[in-house]
mmCIF file of C-alpha atoms in Angstrom:
data_model
loop_
_atom_site.group_PDB
_atom_site.id
_atom_site.type_symbol
_atom_site.label_atom_id
_atom_site.label_comp_id
_atom_site.label_asym_id
_atom_site.label_seq_id
_atom_site.Cartn_x
_atom_site.Cartn_y
_atom_site.Cartn_z
ATOM 1 C CA MET A 215 12.297 -16.616 29.031
ATOM 2 C CA ALA A 216 13.817 -14.380 26.367
ATOM 3 C CA THR A 217 17.601 -14.203 26.285
ATOM 4 C CA THR A 218 19.381 -10.875 25.776
ATOM 5 C CA HIS A 219 21.116 -10.273 22.474
ATOM 6 C CA GLY A 220 24.277 -8.257 23.161
ATOM 7 C CA GLU A 221 24.611 -6.289 19.913
ATOM 8 C CA LEU A 222 23.438 -2.662 19.766
ATOM 9 C CA TYR A 223 21.625 -2.031 16.487
ATOM 10 C CA ASP A 224 21.302 1.344 14.843
ATOM 11 C CA ALA A 225 17.634 0.516 14.328
ATOM 12 C CA ILE A 226 15.043 -2.162 14.935
ATOM 13 C CA VAL A 227 12.127 -2.252 12.483
ATOM 14 C CA ILE A 228 8.959 -4.059 13.610
ATOM 15 C CA GLY A 229 6.908 -5.477 10.743
ATOM 16 C CA ALA A 230 8.321 -6.992 7.539
ATOM 17 C CA GLY A 231 5.620 -5.889 5.131
ATOM 18 C CA ILE A 232 6.634 -3.710 2.210
ATOM 19 C CA GLN A 233 7.032 -0.545 4.354
ATOM 20 C CA GLY A 234 9.213 -2.260 6.949
ATOM 21 C CA CYS A 235 11.283 -3.997 4.269
ATOM 22 C CA PHE A 236 12.000 -0.758 2.417
ATOM 23 C CA THR A 237 12.859 0.950 5.718
ATOM 24 C CA ALA A 238 15.338 -1.811 6.587
ATOM 25 C CA TYR A 239 16.677 -1.690 3.020
ATOM 26 C CA HIS A 240 17.531 2.017 3.348
ATOM 27 C CA PHE A 241 19.320 1.354 6.659
ATOM 28 C CA ALA A 242 21.316 -1.539 5.207
ATOM 29 C CA LYS A 243 22.053 0.426 2.020
ATOM 30 C CA ASN A 244 23.517 3.200 4.189
ATOM 31 C CA LYS A 245 25.680 0.678 6.079
ATOM 32 C CA ARG A 246 23.717 0.911 9.320
ATOM 33 C CA LYS A 247 23.110 -2.089 11.589
ATOM 34 C CA VAL A 248 19.432 -2.954 11.245
ATOM 35 C CA LEU A 249 17.231 -5.721 12.628
ATOM 36 C CA LEU A 250 13.886 -6.416 10.948
ATOM 37 C CA LEU A 251 11.407 -8.306 13.151
ATOM 38 C CA GLU A 252 8.331 -10.138 11.857
ATOM 39 C CA GLN A 253 5.814 -11.943 14.083
ATOM 40 C CA PHE A 254 4.869 -14.500 11.392
ATOM 41 C CA PHE A 255 7.118 -16.840 9.460
ATOM 42 C CA LEU A 256 7.902 -15.466 5.991
ATOM 43 C CA PRO A 257 6.296 -15.443 3.542
ATOM 44 C CA HIS A 258 2.786 -15.029 4.959
ATOM 45 C CA SER A 259 -0.614 -13.702 3.881
ATOM 46 C CA ARG A 260 -1.829 -12.182 7.148
ATOM 47 C CA GLY A 261 -1.118 -8.499 6.507
ATOM 48 C CA SER A 262 -1.355 -5.975 3.671
ATOM 49 C CA SER A 263 1.664 -6.742 1.463
ATOM 50 C CA HIS A 264 1.045 -10.265 0.156
ATOM 51 C CA GLY A 265 -0.401 -11.267 -3.197
ATOM 52 C CA GLN A 266 1.024 -11.051 -6.676
ATOM 53 C CA SER A 267 0.071 -7.587 -7.906
ATOM 54 C CA ARG A 268 -0.479 -3.936 -7.033
ATOM 55 C CA VAL A 269 -1.261 -0.892 -9.190
ATOM 56 C CA ILE A 270 1.497 1.700 -9.610
ATOM 57 C CA ARG A 271 0.546 5.211 -10.712
ATOM 58 C CA ARG A 272 1.448 8.870 -10.513
ATOM 59 C CA ALA A 273 -2.239 9.801 -10.861
ATOM 60 C CA TYR A 274 -3.298 11.263 -7.516
ATOM 61 C CA PRO A 275 -5.547 14.198 -6.622
ATOM 62 C CA GLU A 276 -3.023 15.095 -3.864
ATOM 63 C CA ASP A 277 0.021 16.910 -5.195
ATOM 64 C CA PHE A 278 2.395 15.503 -2.556
ATOM 65 C CA TYR A 279 1.819 11.882 -3.623
ATOM 66 C CA THR A 280 2.374 12.687 -7.309
ATOM 67 C CA LYS A 281 5.626 14.396 -6.317
ATOM 68 C CA MET A 282 6.764 11.416 -4.189
ATOM 69 C CA MET A 283 6.006 8.965 -6.977
ATOM 70 C CA GLU A 284 8.733 10.434 -9.195
ATOM 71 C CA GLU A 285 11.417 9.100 -6.839
ATOM 72 C CA CYS A 286 9.428 5.919 -6.188
ATOM 73 C CA TYR A 287 9.665 4.944 -9.852
ATOM 74 C CA GLN A 288 13.436 5.531 -9.713
ATOM 75 C CA ILE A 289 13.891 3.338 -6.625
ATOM 76 C CA TRP A 290 11.662 0.588 -8.040
ATOM 77 C CA ALA A 291 13.888 0.565 -11.141
ATOM 78 C CA GLN A 292 16.970 0.503 -8.890
ATOM 79 C CA LEU A 293 15.543 -2.469 -6.993
ATOM 80 C CA GLU A 294 14.897 -4.309 -10.262
ATOM 81 C CA ASN A 295 18.501 -3.682 -11.291
ATOM 82 C CA GLU A 296 20.033 -4.698 -7.943
ATOM 83 C CA SER A 297 17.937 -7.849 -7.601
ATOM 84 C CA GLY A 298 17.918 -8.890 -11.257
ATOM 85 C CA THR A 299 14.146 -9.380 -10.936
ATOM 86 C CA LYS A 300 11.397 -7.846 -13.074
ATOM 87 C CA LEU A 301 9.053 -6.081 -10.659
ATOM 88 C CA TYR A 302 7.020 -3.726 -12.875
ATOM 89 C CA ARG A 303 4.958 -4.062 -16.045
ATOM 90 C CA GLN A 304 3.917 -0.900 -17.855
ATOM 91 C CA ALA A 305 0.297 -1.690 -18.654
ATOM 92 C CA GLY A 306 -0.920 1.916 -18.468
ATOM 93 C CA LEU A 307 -3.603 3.273 -16.147
ATOM 94 C CA LEU A 308 -7.039 4.538 -17.119
ATOM 95 C CA MET A 309 -8.841 6.821 -14.655
ATOM 96 C CA LEU A 310 -12.601 6.893 -15.227
ATOM 97 C CA GLY A 311 -15.287 9.254 -13.973
ATOM 98 C CA ARG A 312 -17.703 12.052 -14.802
ATOM 99 C CA LYS A 313 -16.082 15.162 -16.256
ATOM 100 C CA GLU A 314 -17.313 17.288 -13.336
ATOM 101 C CA GLU A 315 -15.734 14.937 -10.742
ATOM 102 C CA ALA A 316 -13.415 17.136 -8.607
ATOM 103 C CA ASP A 317 -10.837 14.380 -7.980
ATOM 104 C CA LEU A 318 -10.586 13.649 -11.698
ATOM 105 C CA ARG A 319 -9.899 17.322 -12.444
ATOM 106 C CA ALA A 320 -7.309 17.466 -9.630
ATOM 107 C CA ILE A 321 -5.564 14.367 -11.017
ATOM 108 C CA GLN A 322 -5.316 15.915 -14.474
ATOM 109 C CA ASP A 323 -3.984 19.175 -13.004
ATOM 110 C CA ASN A 324 -1.327 17.313 -10.991
ATOM 111 C CA LEU A 325 -0.171 15.237 -13.938
ATOM 112 C CA SER A 326 0.152 18.406 -16.026
ATOM 113 C CA LYS A 327 1.946 20.287 -13.245
ATOM 114 C CA HIS A 328 4.551 17.534 -12.803
ATOM 115 C CA GLY A 329 5.046 16.902 -16.509
ATOM 116 C CA VAL A 330 3.663 13.357 -16.394
ATOM 117 C CA GLU A 331 2.687 12.011 -19.811
ATOM 118 C CA HIS A 332 -1.082 11.591 -19.988
ATOM 119 C CA LYS A 333 -4.039 11.942 -22.336
ATOM 120 C CA PHE A 334 -7.640 12.979 -21.866
ATOM 121 C CA PHE A 335 -10.317 10.813 -23.531
ATOM 122 C CA ASN A 336 -13.860 12.008 -24.066
ATOM 123 C CA THR A 337 -16.727 9.508 -23.941
ATOM 124 C CA GLU A 338 -16.648 8.653 -27.642
ATOM 125 C CA GLU A 339 -12.866 8.167 -27.627
ATOM 126 C CA LEU A 340 -13.117 5.874 -24.603
ATOM 127 C CA LYS A 341 -15.653 3.692 -26.384
ATOM 128 C CA ARG A 342 -13.385 3.519 -29.438
ATOM 129 C CA TYR A 343 -10.087 2.767 -27.662
ATOM 130 C CA PHE A 344 -11.363 0.682 -24.718
ATOM 131 C CA SER A 345 -14.160 -1.426 -26.158
ATOM 132 C CA ASN A 346 -14.068 -3.851 -23.191
ATOM 133 C CA ILE A 347 -15.449 -1.112 -20.947
ATOM 134 C CA GLN A 348 -19.107 -0.257 -21.407
ATOM 135 C CA LEU A 349 -19.914 3.333 -20.445
ATOM 136 C CA SER A 350 -23.432 4.550 -19.877
ATOM 137 C CA ARG A 351 -23.256 7.789 -17.915
ATOM 138 C CA GLY A 352 -21.059 10.019 -20.065
ATOM 139 C CA GLU A 353 -17.836 9.087 -18.311
ATOM 140 C CA VAL A 354 -14.518 10.502 -19.486
ATOM 141 C CA GLY A 355 -11.026 9.151 -18.929
ATOM 142 C CA ILE A 356 -7.449 10.142 -18.170
ATOM 143 C CA TRP A 357 -4.761 7.822 -19.509
ATOM 144 C CA GLU A 358 -1.440 7.682 -17.665
ATOM 145 C CA SER A 359 1.011 5.741 -19.802
ATOM 146 C CA SER A 360 3.508 5.077 -16.981
ATOM 147 C CA GLY A 361 0.885 3.376 -14.806
ATOM 148 C CA GLY A 362 0.992 -0.371 -14.498
ATOM 149 C CA VAL A 363 1.451 -3.408 -12.294
ATOM 150 C CA LEU A 364 3.955 -4.077 -9.499
ATOM 151 C CA PHE A 365 4.707 -7.725 -8.743
ATOM 152 C CA ALA A 366 4.173 -7.551 -4.992
ATOM 153 C CA ASP A 367 5.353 -10.943 -3.729
ATOM 154 C CA LYS A 368 8.475 -10.785 -5.929
ATOM 155 C CA ALA A 369 9.242 -7.289 -4.580
ATOM 156 C CA LEU A 370 9.075 -8.517 -0.982
ATOM 157 C CA ARG A 371 11.393 -11.441 -1.699
ATOM 158 C CA ALA A 372 13.842 -9.234 -3.604
ATOM 159 C CA LEU A 373 13.969 -6.707 -0.765
ATOM 160 C CA GLN A 374 14.431 -9.342 1.927
ATOM 161 C CA ASP A 375 17.270 -10.953 -0.044
ATOM 162 C CA LEU A 376 18.977 -7.576 -0.567
ATOM 163 C CA ILE A 377 18.624 -6.608 3.093
ATOM 164 C CA ARG A 378 20.494 -9.772 4.066
ATOM 165 C CA GLN A 379 23.107 -9.304 1.307
ATOM 166 C CA LEU A 380 23.744 -5.764 2.565
ATOM 167 C CA GLY A 381 24.322 -6.999 6.121
ATOM 168 C CA GLY A 382 20.860 -6.490 7.596
ATOM 169 C CA VAL A 383 19.313 -9.087 9.904
ATOM 170 C CA ILE A 384 15.782 -10.480 9.523
ATOM 171 C CA HIS A 385 14.168 -12.520 12.293
ATOM 172 C CA ASP A 386 10.759 -13.923 11.427
ATOM 173 C CA GLY A 387 8.482 -15.906 13.727
ATOM 174 C CA GLU A 388 9.318 -13.493 16.573
ATOM 175 C CA LYS A 389 6.396 -11.579 18.027
ATOM 176 C CA VAL A 390 7.188 -8.448 20.029
ATOM 177 C CA ALA A 391 6.135 -8.835 23.651
ATOM 178 C CA GLU A 392 7.451 -5.598 25.173
ATOM 179 C CA ILE A 393 8.989 -2.266 24.178
ATOM 180 C CA LYS A 394 10.904 -0.235 26.754
ATOM 181 C CA PRO A 395 11.477 3.355 25.620
ATOM 182 C CA GLY A 396 14.772 5.084 26.310
ATOM 183 C CA PHE A 397 18.210 5.290 24.814
ATOM 184 C CA PRO A 398 18.789 2.649 23.775
ATOM 185 C CA VAL A 399 15.272 1.404 23.209
ATOM 186 C CA THR A 400 14.774 -2.207 24.334
ATOM 187 C CA VAL A 401 12.571 -4.653 22.414
ATOM 188 C CA THR A 402 11.699 -8.053 23.869
ATOM 189 C CA THR A 403 10.228 -10.718 21.599
ATOM 190 C CA THR A 404 8.974 -14.197 22.362
ATOM 191 C CA ILE A 405 12.576 -15.393 21.906
ATOM 192 C CA ARG A 406 15.120 -12.650 22.720
ATOM 193 C CA THR A 407 15.679 -9.125 23.938
ATOM 194 C CA TYR A 408 17.337 -6.573 21.635
ATOM 195 C CA GLN A 409 18.537 -2.987 21.944
ATOM 196 C CA ALA A 410 18.820 -0.234 19.347
ATOM 197 C CA LYS A 411 19.427 3.474 19.013
ATOM 198 C CA SER A 412 16.015 3.840 17.379
ATOM 199 C CA LEU A 413 12.838 1.859 16.763
ATOM 200 C CA ILE A 414 10.581 2.048 13.703
ATOM 201 C CA ILE A 415 7.086 0.568 13.960
ATOM 202 C CA THR A 416 5.579 -0.507 10.619
ATOM 203 C CA ALA A 417 3.204 -3.118 11.980
ATOM 204 C CA GLY A 418 0.113 -2.451 9.873
ATOM 205 C CA PRO A 419 -3.061 -3.699 11.614
ATOM 206 C CA TRP A 420 -1.082 -4.439 14.798
ATOM 207 C CA THR A 421 0.262 -0.865 15.183
ATOM 208 C CA ASN A 422 -2.050 0.241 17.984
ATOM 209 C CA GLN A 423 -1.429 -2.966 19.949
ATOM 210 C CA LEU A 424 2.262 -2.028 20.066
ATOM 211 C CA LEU A 425 1.572 1.654 20.772
ATOM 212 C CA LEU A 426 -0.893 1.182 23.649
ATOM 213 C CA PRO A 427 1.822 0.453 26.282
ATOM 214 C CA LEU A 428 3.734 3.447 24.885
ATOM 215 C CA GLY A 429 0.889 5.790 25.811
ATOM 216 C CA ILE A 430 -0.584 6.545 22.399
ATOM 217 C CA GLN A 431 -3.465 5.299 20.270
ATOM 218 C CA LEU A 432 -3.830 6.463 16.683
ATOM 219 C CA PRO A 433 -7.203 6.836 14.904
ATOM 220 C CA LEU A 434 -6.632 3.766 12.746
ATOM 221 C CA GLN A 435 -9.285 1.385 11.467
ATOM 222 C CA THR A 436 -8.506 -2.134 10.277
ATOM 223 C CA LEU A 437 -10.564 -3.303 7.314
ATOM 224 C CA ARG A 438 -10.863 -6.737 5.763
ATOM 225 C CA ILE A 439 -10.847 -6.424 1.961
ATOM 226 C CA ASN A 440 -12.347 -8.964 -0.419
ATOM 227 C CA VAL A 441 -9.961 -9.340 -3.368
ATOM 228 C CA CYS A 442 -12.046 -10.670 -6.272
ATOM 229 C CA TYR A 443 -11.089 -12.280 -9.577
ATOM 230 C CA TRP A 444 -13.575 -12.455 -12.471
ATOM 231 C CA LYS A 445 -13.465 -14.868 -15.419
ATOM 232 C CA GLU A 446 -13.217 -13.692 -19.028
ATOM 233 C CA LYS A 447 -16.086 -14.808 -21.258
ATOM 234 C CA VAL A 448 -13.653 -14.866 -24.194
ATOM 235 C CA ALA A 449 -10.167 -16.147 -23.353
ATOM 236 C CA GLY A 450 -7.463 -13.488 -23.663
ATOM 237 C CA SER A 451 -9.827 -10.535 -24.061
ATOM 238 C CA PHE A 452 -8.608 -8.857 -20.845
ATOM 239 C CA GLY A 453 -4.949 -9.886 -21.071
ATOM 240 C CA GLU A 454 -1.809 -8.065 -22.172
ATOM 241 C CA ASN A 455 -3.622 -5.234 -23.987
ATOM 242 C CA PHE A 456 -6.052 -4.403 -21.193
ATOM 243 C CA PRO A 457 -4.847 -1.630 -18.830
ATOM 244 C CA CYS A 458 -5.111 -1.095 -15.113
ATOM 245 C CA PHE A 459 -8.083 1.098 -14.310
ATOM 246 C CA MET A 460 -9.561 3.110 -11.460
ATOM 247 C CA GLY A 461 -13.153 4.272 -11.500
ATOM 248 C CA LEU A 462 -14.684 7.117 -9.525
ATOM 249 C CA PHE A 463 -18.395 6.284 -9.538
ATOM 250 C CA PRO A 464 -20.119 8.161 -6.678
ATOM 251 C CA HIS A 465 -23.548 7.088 -8.000
ATOM 252 C CA LEU A 466 -22.473 3.493 -7.390
ATOM 253 C CA ALA A 467 -20.138 3.646 -4.379
ATOM 254 C CA PRO A 468 -18.386 6.223 -2.145
ATOM 255 C CA HIS A 469 -14.955 4.639 -2.741
ATOM 256 C CA HIS A 470 -13.238 3.871 -6.010
ATOM 257 C CA ILE A 471 -13.277 0.579 -7.895
ATOM 258 C CA TYR A 472 -10.071 -0.626 -9.506
ATOM 259 C CA GLY A 473 -8.900 -3.421 -11.752
ATOM 260 C CA LEU A 474 -5.783 -5.078 -13.158
ATOM 261 C CA PRO A 475 -5.406 -7.104 -16.356
ATOM 262 C CA ALA A 476 -5.572 -10.910 -16.294
ATOM 263 C CA ARG A 477 -2.181 -12.296 -15.252
ATOM 264 C CA GLU A 478 -2.108 -13.813 -11.751
ATOM 265 C CA TYR A 479 -4.672 -16.466 -12.600
ATOM 266 C CA PRO A 480 -5.047 -17.314 -16.318
ATOM 267 C CA GLY A 481 -8.228 -15.779 -17.689
ATOM 268 C CA LEU A 482 -9.157 -14.009 -14.444
ATOM 269 C CA VAL A 483 -9.266 -10.220 -14.051
ATOM 270 C CA LYS A 484 -8.727 -8.637 -10.635
ATOM 271 C CA VAL A 485 -11.518 -6.133 -9.901
ATOM 272 C CA CYS A 486 -11.858 -4.831 -6.332
ATOM 273 C CA TYR A 487 -13.576 -2.221 -4.204
ATOM 274 C CA HIS A 488 -11.255 0.141 -2.335
ATOM 275 C CA HIS A 489 -12.956 -0.394 1.011
ATOM 276 C CA GLY A 490 -14.033 -3.213 3.278
ATOM 277 C CA ASN A 491 -15.443 -4.220 6.639
ATOM 278 C CA LYS A 492 -14.064 -3.659 10.120
ATOM 279 C CA ALA A 493 -11.972 -6.573 11.293
ATOM 280 C CA ASP A 494 -9.717 -7.779 14.070
ATOM 281 C CA PRO A 495 -6.430 -8.719 12.352
ATOM 282 C CA ASP A 496 -5.984 -11.699 14.668
ATOM 283 C CA GLU A 497 -9.368 -13.091 13.641
ATOM 284 C CA ARG A 498 -9.205 -12.383 9.923
ATOM 285 C CA ASP A 499 -9.118 -16.039 8.906
ATOM 286 C CA CYS A 500 -11.346 -17.426 11.665
ATOM 287 C CA PRO A 501 -14.627 -19.080 10.582
ATOM 288 C CA SER A 502 -16.536 -16.663 12.837
ATOM 289 C CA ALA A 503 -15.093 -13.755 10.871
ATOM 290 C CA SER A 504 -17.227 -14.424 7.778
ATOM 291 C CA PRO A 505 -17.084 -11.362 5.533
ATOM 292 C CA ASP A 506 -19.954 -9.019 4.895
ATOM 293 C CA LEU A 507 -20.417 -9.440 1.143
ATOM 294 C CA ALA A 508 -22.127 -6.091 0.443
ATOM 295 C CA ASP A 509 -18.978 -4.913 -1.340
ATOM 296 C CA VAL A 510 -18.975 -8.061 -3.500
ATOM 297 C CA GLN A 511 -22.594 -7.411 -4.474
ATOM 298 C CA LEU A 512 -21.574 -3.885 -5.467
ATOM 299 C CA LEU A 513 -18.784 -5.340 -7.616
ATOM 300 C CA ARG A 514 -21.192 -7.814 -9.244
ATOM 301 C CA SER A 515 -23.317 -4.860 -10.364
ATOM 302 C CA PHE A 516 -20.258 -2.970 -11.611
ATOM 303 C CA VAL A 517 -18.886 -5.928 -13.578
ATOM 304 C CA ARG A 518 -22.315 -6.680 -15.106
ATOM 305 C CA ASP A 519 -22.843 -3.069 -16.223
ATOM 306 C CA TYR A 520 -19.323 -1.832 -17.045
ATOM 307 C CA LEU A 521 -17.356 -5.004 -17.929
ATOM 308 C CA PRO A 522 -19.856 -7.226 -19.771
ATOM 309 C CA GLY A 523 -16.994 -9.342 -21.137
ATOM 310 C CA LEU A 524 -16.514 -10.826 -17.656
ATOM 311 C CA GLN A 525 -18.683 -13.341 -15.822
ATOM 312 C CA PRO A 526 -20.597 -11.300 -13.174
ATOM 313 C CA GLU A 527 -19.719 -13.716 -10.366
ATOM 314 C CA PRO A 528 -16.225 -13.836 -8.810
ATOM 315 C CA SER A 529 -14.344 -17.068 -9.524
ATOM 316 C CA ILE A 530 -11.820 -16.543 -6.717
ATOM 317 C CA MET A 531 -12.075 -14.387 -3.616
ATOM 318 C CA GLU A 532 -9.056 -13.736 -1.393
ATOM 319 C CA ARG A 533 -8.553 -11.466 1.608
ATOM 320 C CA CYS A 534 -6.276 -8.587 2.441
ATOM 321 C CA MET A 535 -6.098 -6.053 5.282
ATOM 322 C CA TYR A 536 -6.171 -2.257 5.056
ATOM 323 C CA THR A 537 -5.167 -0.073 7.990
ATOM 324 C CA THR A 538 -6.835 3.252 7.281
ATOM 325 C CA SER A 539 -6.475 6.718 8.753
ATOM 326 C CA PRO A 540 -9.454 9.135 8.860
ATOM 327 C CA ASP A 541 -8.185 11.138 5.863
ATOM 328 C CA GLU A 542 -6.561 8.101 4.169
ATOM 329 C CA ASN A 543 -3.170 9.834 4.278
ATOM 330 C CA PHE A 544 -0.189 8.093 5.846
ATOM 331 C CA ILE A 545 1.190 8.621 9.344
ATOM 332 C CA LEU A 546 4.965 9.193 9.177
ATOM 333 C CA ASP A 547 6.104 10.769 12.420
ATOM 334 C CA ARG A 548 7.983 10.459 15.693
ATOM 335 C CA HIS A 549 6.247 9.311 18.852
ATOM 336 C CA PRO A 550 5.114 12.520 20.651
ATOM 337 C CA LYS A 551 7.062 11.598 23.826
ATOM 338 C CA HIS A 552 9.852 9.309 22.591
ATOM 339 C CA ASN A 553 11.936 10.935 19.890
ATOM 340 C CA ASN A 554 13.735 7.749 18.848
ATOM 341 C CA ILE A 555 10.517 5.790 18.229
ATOM 342 C CA ILE A 556 9.245 6.355 14.687
ATOM 343 C CA ILE A 557 5.793 5.372 13.423
ATOM 344 C CA GLY A 558 4.799 4.459 9.868
ATOM 345 C CA ALA A 559 1.105 3.603 9.688
ATOM 346 C CA GLY A 560 -2.276 4.265 8.106
ATOM 347 C CA PHE A 561 -1.283 3.340 4.551
ATOM 348 C CA SER A 562 -4.987 3.020 3.757
ATOM 349 C CA GLY A 563 -4.709 0.536 0.910
ATOM 350 C CA HIS A 564 -2.555 2.714 -1.365
ATOM 351 C CA GLY A 565 0.884 2.551 0.260
ATOM 352 C CA PHE A 566 2.597 -0.258 -1.672
ATOM 353 C CA LYS A 567 3.638 1.821 -4.674
ATOM 354 C CA LEU A 568 4.925 4.603 -2.391
ATOM 355 C CA SER A 569 6.921 2.316 -0.082
ATOM 356 C CA PRO A 570 10.369 3.122 -1.578
ATOM 357 C CA VAL A 571 10.016 6.759 -0.463
ATOM 358 C CA VAL A 572 8.139 5.901 2.748
ATOM 359 C CA GLY A 573 11.096 3.717 3.784
ATOM 360 C CA LYS A 574 13.488 6.549 2.959
ATOM 361 C CA ILE A 575 11.449 9.029 5.033
ATOM 362 C CA LEU A 576 11.294 6.672 8.038
ATOM 363 C CA TYR A 577 15.075 6.200 7.742
ATOM 364 C CA GLU A 578 15.564 9.994 7.671
ATOM 365 C CA LEU A 579 13.311 10.516 10.713
ATOM 366 C CA SER A 580 15.138 7.791 12.616
ATOM 367 C CA THR A 581 18.638 9.099 11.846
ATOM 368 C CA GLU A 582 17.622 12.775 12.203
ATOM 369 C CA SER A 583 18.762 13.378 8.632
ATOM 370 C CA THR A 584 17.545 16.256 6.483
ATOM 371 C CA LEU A 585 14.042 15.366 5.356
ATOM 372 C CA SER A 586 13.525 14.940 1.618
ATOM 373 C CA TYR A 587 9.818 15.835 1.762
ATOM 374 C CA ASP A 588 7.437 18.089 3.646
ATOM 375 C CA LEU A 589 5.809 15.787 6.188
ATOM 376 C CA THR A 590 2.993 18.142 7.217
ATOM 377 C CA PRO A 591 0.286 15.935 5.593
ATOM 378 C CA PHE A 592 1.601 12.911 7.532
ATOM 379 C CA GLN A 593 2.009 14.282 11.055
ATOM 380 C CA ILE A 594 0.137 12.852 14.032
ATOM 381 C CA SER A 595 -0.774 16.391 15.168
ATOM 382 C CA ARG A 596 -3.262 16.731 12.288
ATOM 383 C CA PHE A 597 -5.691 14.592 14.263
ATOM 384 C CA GLN A 598 -7.043 17.310 16.531
ATOM 385 C CA SER A 599 -9.656 14.929 17.962
ATOM 386 C CA LEU A 600 -7.008 12.871 19.787
ATOM 387 C CA ASP A 601 -7.620 13.522 23.475
ATOM 388 C CA LYS A 602 -4.834 13.671 26.045
ATOM 389 C CA ALA A 603 -5.476 10.071 27.020
ATOM 390 C CA SER A 604 -4.512 9.020 23.497
ATOM 391 C CA LEU A 605 -1.197 10.814 23.775
#
């Protein structure tokens, strides 16, 4: 039976992925008592924040993400300084697609609007500057010089260390068994019971399991992603001088394909499809949960045709989880009936880079501070299809 912990926290954060860690960091940084709960022992590879690398970019078709990224870069640099750990490598980002692609035009407009350094490459220029990429359909490119690679696992460790140094408390290996709304809100885990003025849920694929007893279900879908690494035919040809890239190829796939230069595994380039197959997060690693490899077949075709300098068969295949919303925008909002329960969810496979500002927003919602950003794109109310039973 769980014992009661007597201390009243300013906030309890459930889920110690990158969003939960940055949320707890902002609480600790502002000298608030915060408890970060994680069901698995840290570090782990069961959620969406593990692995060595993520792409960082300002290049978005949505104006609000490009705007948020300005502060994200500042906080990432602050975290590097505070932790004494290098967390970002400026490799550059190349966006690829047909000139008439609406998202590509929107990205260029946003970068121009926000004064982000970038360059447009026509097809001939792309072939000249990026000889590793073979183009056959008249693709053009947008180069964002500030794009690059975030070192994901190092960022998590740095944040967790700083949270503790700033007086925050992290309890891993404690799964939440019950949440009792009210003031204070009461959270019972498999070990203890805690109380706090507010609760922030950043539980990724397990979000709806926690929300069901609280009378709400969000339109979230959990996807299992195959993270593939492809071997260079010539050693070093996709290393330090090769950029991150994102390709919009609707003739090939409805979702984008992205890649990062060889670094995590010597001589292996990370090339992935930004989508996956429906999955139960508790069965992700079970033998019965064998992945549908249609996305890997799609990547084989892409690598063969566009990256002929790589072997067209993945050398390593790992797994990750996405928790996606219908519009692939985040959910950053209060529970409709419990004002001191805050939800951060639906990061849809592109939330890591934005987590410094996401954590700040969840802190502001929890403390009823003045909001730094317009949260209209992230409100639960945008899902008109939610019936009363879901609320």
